[in-house]
XYZ file of C-alpha atoms in Angstrom:
346
model
C 0.036 0.079 0.046
C 2.812 2.235 0.756
C 3.923 1.873 -3.004
C 0.515 2.732 -4.060
C 0.593 6.041 -2.285
C 4.182 6.676 -3.652
C 2.688 6.055 -7.161
C -0.479 7.949 -6.793
C 1.581 11.264 -5.978
C 3.064 10.877 -9.366
C -0.313 12.231 -10.616
C -0.153 15.438 -8.566
C -1.252 18.436 -10.725
C -2.310 16.445 -13.757
C -5.580 14.472 -12.576
C -7.509 17.119 -10.715
C -10.350 17.140 -10.190
C -9.979 13.397 -10.113
C -8.170 11.923 -7.007
C -4.605 10.537 -7.316
C -4.643 6.875 -7.154
C -1.907 4.194 -7.472
C -2.312 0.428 -7.774
C 0.017 -2.525 -7.407
C -0.542 -6.052 -8.476
C 1.254 -8.693 -6.318
C 1.712 -12.315 -6.655
C 3.272 -14.503 -4.149
C 4.970 -11.475 -2.601
C 6.357 -10.297 -5.868
C 5.054 -7.051 -7.807
C 3.919 -8.076 -11.387
C 2.414 -4.851 -12.211
C 1.847 -1.412 -11.096
C 0.232 1.847 -12.415
C -1.375 5.271 -11.373
C -3.931 7.796 -12.577
C -1.750 9.884 -15.045
C -3.977 12.320 -16.504
C -7.580 13.492 -16.115
C -9.986 11.715 -18.396
C -7.478 8.866 -19.178
C -7.039 5.477 -17.819
C -7.364 5.009 -14.081
C -4.563 3.381 -11.936
C -6.181 -0.227 -11.985
C -6.190 -0.222 -15.706
C -2.653 0.905 -16.070
C -1.532 -1.468 -13.563
C -3.116 -4.495 -15.207
C -1.795 -3.163 -18.689
C 1.698 -3.108 -17.069
C 1.885 -6.837 -16.450
C 4.307 -8.640 -18.860
C 2.917 -11.124 -21.182
C 4.721 -14.057 -19.411
C 2.863 -12.942 -16.116
C -0.733 -12.500 -17.513
C -1.730 -16.073 -16.328
C -1.005 -15.010 -12.732
C -3.528 -12.278 -12.626
C -6.351 -14.461 -11.396
C -4.057 -15.541 -8.732
C -2.814 -12.274 -7.470
C -3.704 -9.535 -5.023
C -4.645 -5.924 -6.096
C -3.639 -3.341 -3.828
C -5.251 0.085 -4.739
C -4.963 3.261 -2.557
C -8.735 4.402 -3.369
C -11.988 2.318 -3.702
C -12.163 1.300 -7.219
C -14.906 3.314 -9.248
C -18.039 1.689 -10.255
C -19.746 3.962 -12.757
C -19.253 5.017 -16.265
C -17.546 8.505 -16.266
C -14.774 9.585 -18.732
C -13.616 5.879 -18.505
C -15.430 2.555 -17.736
C -15.762 1.146 -14.220
C -12.569 -0.265 -12.590
C -14.760 -2.576 -10.464
C -15.912 -4.260 -13.617
C -12.324 -4.706 -15.071
C -11.211 -6.318 -11.648
C -14.239 -8.818 -11.904
C -13.538 -9.426 -15.616
C -9.782 -10.210 -14.706
C -10.946 -12.655 -11.946
C -8.506 -11.079 -9.422
C -9.514 -12.862 -6.201
C -8.490 -10.391 -3.450
C -8.351 -6.607 -3.436
C -6.864 -4.499 -0.590
C -8.123 -0.706 -0.398
C -6.529 2.189 1.302
C -9.755 4.174 1.850
C -13.243 4.398 0.474
C -14.343 6.868 -1.894
C -16.807 9.726 -0.800
C -18.007 10.632 -4.212
C -21.635 10.047 -4.433
C -21.146 7.903 -7.717
C -18.878 5.629 -5.822
C -19.247 5.801 -2.188
C -19.113 2.024 -1.333
C -20.605 0.951 -4.557
C -17.119 -0.306 -6.040
C -16.552 -2.225 -2.901
C -20.134 -3.747 -2.918
C -19.570 -4.763 -6.607
C -16.452 -6.522 -5.884
C -17.996 -8.390 -2.755
C -21.039 -9.441 -4.925
C -18.632 -11.045 -7.388
C -17.257 -13.292 -4.575
C -13.942 -11.143 -4.299
C -12.249 -10.932 -0.892
C -12.087 -7.425 0.147
C -9.744 -5.793 2.736
C -10.187 -1.988 3.555
C -8.761 0.614 5.718
C -4.836 -0.051 5.001
C -2.733 3.206 5.733
C -6.254 4.857 5.507
C -5.215 8.214 7.085
C -2.382 8.464 4.586
C -4.537 7.420 1.813
C -7.023 10.203 2.644
C -4.332 12.731 3.311
C -2.966 12.561 -0.246
C -6.526 13.177 -1.681
C -7.470 15.806 0.731
C -8.300 18.145 -2.142
C -10.731 15.508 -3.573
C -12.522 14.761 -0.313
C -12.638 18.298 0.688
C -14.196 19.248 -2.618
C -16.893 16.614 -2.428
C -17.674 16.752 1.388
C -17.667 20.487 1.803
C -18.785 21.520 -1.898
C -15.829 23.941 -2.079
C -12.127 23.790 -3.134
C -9.304 22.751 -0.813
C -7.814 26.158 0.231
C -4.137 26.723 0.932
C -3.056 30.145 2.296
C 0.452 31.318 1.334
C 2.415 34.291 2.154
C 6.143 35.466 2.433
C 7.115 37.757 5.254
C 10.165 39.480 6.676
C 11.444 38.572 10.265
C 9.269 41.501 11.611
C 6.112 39.980 9.785
C 5.911 42.471 7.011
C 4.838 41.212 3.393
C 5.935 44.447 1.499
C 7.350 47.877 1.678
C 5.073 50.610 2.627
C 5.198 52.174 -1.170
C 4.622 48.546 -2.597
C 8.242 48.863 -4.261
C 9.292 45.525 -5.585
C 10.779 43.369 -2.982
C 12.004 39.853 -2.954
C 11.516 38.253 0.411
C 11.952 34.530 -0.282
C 15.240 33.075 -1.590
C 15.709 31.267 -4.856
C 15.176 27.758 -3.640
C 11.988 28.814 -1.883
C 10.683 30.569 -5.022
C 11.206 27.295 -7.035
C 9.272 25.383 -4.330
C 6.400 28.003 -4.448
C 6.186 27.298 -8.160
C 5.964 23.528 -7.465
C 3.266 24.232 -5.225
C 1.520 26.211 -7.939
C 1.717 23.332 -10.265
C -0.025 21.111 -7.755
C -3.137 23.271 -7.418
C -6.166 23.818 -9.808
C -6.244 27.574 -9.126
C -4.317 30.608 -7.743
C -6.000 33.523 -6.166
C -5.050 37.226 -5.495
C -6.783 40.453 -4.557
C -7.071 43.745 -6.452
C -4.021 45.569 -4.858
C -1.827 42.648 -5.509
C -2.829 42.592 -9.019
C -2.384 46.291 -9.479
C 1.000 46.611 -7.649
C 2.772 43.433 -8.841
C 1.204 42.851 -12.121
C 1.992 39.106 -11.619
C 1.739 36.280 -14.164
C 0.938 33.617 -11.457
C 2.317 30.748 -13.556
C 4.896 27.981 -13.002
C 7.867 29.405 -14.956
C 10.463 28.156 -12.323
C 8.973 24.581 -12.425
C 8.008 22.063 -14.864
C 4.317 21.751 -14.480
C 0.780 23.083 -15.681
C -0.146 26.510 -14.879
C -2.956 26.998 -12.275
C -6.150 28.952 -13.507
C -5.696 32.622 -12.306
C -8.335 34.008 -9.979
C -8.543 37.650 -9.007
C -11.112 39.696 -7.293
C -11.594 42.970 -9.033
C -14.808 44.336 -7.868
C -14.637 47.488 -9.903
C -12.585 46.180 -12.893
C -9.648 48.521 -12.136
C -7.171 46.168 -13.969
C -5.724 47.766 -16.941
C -5.846 46.008 -20.523
C -2.201 45.543 -20.248
C -2.217 43.539 -17.037
C -0.592 39.862 -17.248
C -3.654 38.539 -15.858
C -5.740 39.818 -18.771
C -3.326 38.504 -21.483
C -4.679 35.226 -22.679
C -1.183 34.050 -23.783
C -0.415 34.104 -20.070
C -3.036 31.588 -19.102
C -6.800 31.429 -18.271
C -8.207 33.924 -15.697
C -11.486 34.317 -13.665
C -12.094 37.788 -12.533
C -14.679 38.210 -9.718
C -16.351 41.757 -9.980
C -19.599 43.685 -9.423
C -20.222 44.617 -12.909
C -20.542 41.696 -15.564
C -20.937 38.065 -16.422
C -18.902 37.583 -19.669
C -16.394 35.426 -21.342
C -13.933 36.565 -23.792
C -10.445 35.305 -25.122
C -9.750 33.008 -21.991
C -10.979 35.586 -19.461
C -14.089 34.740 -17.583
C -15.823 37.515 -15.774
C -17.989 36.360 -12.829
C -20.341 38.743 -11.175
C -20.813 38.669 -7.430
C -23.488 40.502 -5.526
C -22.744 43.443 -3.474
C -25.473 42.565 -0.999
C -23.811 39.169 -0.153
C -20.723 38.054 1.570
C -17.943 37.790 -1.121
C -16.022 34.635 -0.126
C -18.926 31.910 0.018
C -20.058 33.507 -3.513
C -16.487 33.007 -4.810
C -16.050 29.450 -3.466
C -19.504 28.416 -4.716
C -18.633 29.592 -8.376
C -15.053 27.716 -7.995
C -16.914 24.681 -7.058
C -19.332 24.845 -10.066
C -16.204 25.382 -12.365
C -14.985 21.967 -10.943
C -11.974 23.731 -9.375
C -11.109 21.311 -6.417
C -8.107 23.393 -4.948
C -7.064 27.114 -4.547
C -3.634 28.706 -3.462
C -4.404 32.076 -2.071
C -1.394 34.181 -2.485
C -2.249 37.529 -1.222
C -2.439 40.112 -0.397
C -2.984 40.678 3.449
C -6.687 41.770 3.212
C -7.697 38.978 1.214
C -5.654 36.326 3.194
C -7.004 37.696 6.405
C -10.561 37.637 5.126
C -9.995 33.890 4.555
C -8.516 33.425 7.855
C -11.429 35.504 9.727
C -14.138 33.635 7.932
C -12.469 30.095 8.780
C -12.353 29.367 5.029
C -8.944 27.559 4.998
C -7.511 24.033 5.273
C -3.872 24.783 5.086
C -1.473 27.526 5.549
C 2.187 27.783 4.487
C 4.161 30.894 5.914
C 7.478 31.808 4.656
C 9.769 33.800 6.755
C 13.081 35.445 5.714
C 14.773 35.548 9.198
C 17.534 37.899 8.001
C 15.165 40.490 6.528
C 13.791 43.437 8.363
C 11.409 45.802 6.518
C 10.329 47.756 9.609
C 8.122 50.586 7.836
C 6.017 48.132 5.615
C 2.415 46.240 5.065
C 1.719 44.032 7.905
C 1.389 40.329 7.299
C -1.859 38.386 8.023
C -2.400 37.203 11.538
C -3.169 33.530 11.504
C -5.709 32.363 14.163
C -6.883 28.987 15.448
C -3.949 27.089 13.821
C -1.763 24.252 14.819
C 1.898 24.019 13.345
C 2.354 20.694 11.574
C 5.880 20.898 10.358
C 8.664 23.235 9.402
C 11.521 23.274 6.726
C 14.557 25.704 6.318
C 15.811 26.318 2.920
C 18.677 28.817 3.120
C 17.517 31.975 5.178
C 13.919 30.925 4.794
C 11.748 29.186 7.666
C 8.706 27.450 6.087
C 6.107 26.791 8.401
C 2.972 24.585 7.502
C -0.161 24.969 9.608
C -3.470 23.185 9.785
C -6.635 24.677 11.368
C -7.454 23.531 14.946
C -10.902 21.234 14.869
C -12.932 24.343 16.010
C -12.046 25.858 12.665
C -13.275 22.836 10.658
C -17.026 23.514 10.638
C -16.815 25.287 7.202
């Protein structure tokens, strides 16, 4: 099962909104096939695993145990049901990391295997299996994307100079890591001030991976036409605003109502757009609004311990948070937080 999870992670950034899944076929203690879900809309892990079995070992398939990190699907989606394939291949025993909460599966895959007389064992490395698909489970259970808050700050907790002049806070290694983070999420979000002052591209130019969908809150449509976020060549963008609903040249304008709270409207729209995760990169006002509303699942704070800004823009203040782990590339300290249980009602 550990190998299944390792394989599953190879699909990070390429299978969303599907879950990451790995599968391993074992005969008498030896792996004879393995695979993972590689690309959204393409073959699932079980299919790739069985296809990988060498010709001389195909006769062993009906005598083997299939390990899979997530319950095999039981419905026709973009691909046929994996549970049917397992039955057809006469695999006698299936070991599953965790069950699938998606309503189209949710125990139906396991039920189909049991009905065919297949021995099923569940809950192996269950916590780890759920953790790697935290985005998938959050999306389907809470009807909103998995939300990661991220910011870089000086040692005196400032995120920018007072005059918003360009300032590199994090080091080269951390910058590359941040672009890796971007490649792993479906979308990246910033507020109006960040878009106006920084004119960011919000892509993954420092890491080989797909660009996330850019999301910006620009209530009064202040961004100039020359903004990188409005250039289709730089990637697709969703702009939440108070003025119009429109789609043109890869830019989607989504109107939000002035009489309703902003964040719930945005999260609902992202859910309807099938965006299962979002990396919120700033600025302070936007990040603090997510924190104060309790709409976050993870926070990653980068602190340059050798940088003092003094007169600058204060960083957000994280509340109701538990420190999970730390890392220290160069002069940067990276702290990873999860919300305390009282913050999970959203």
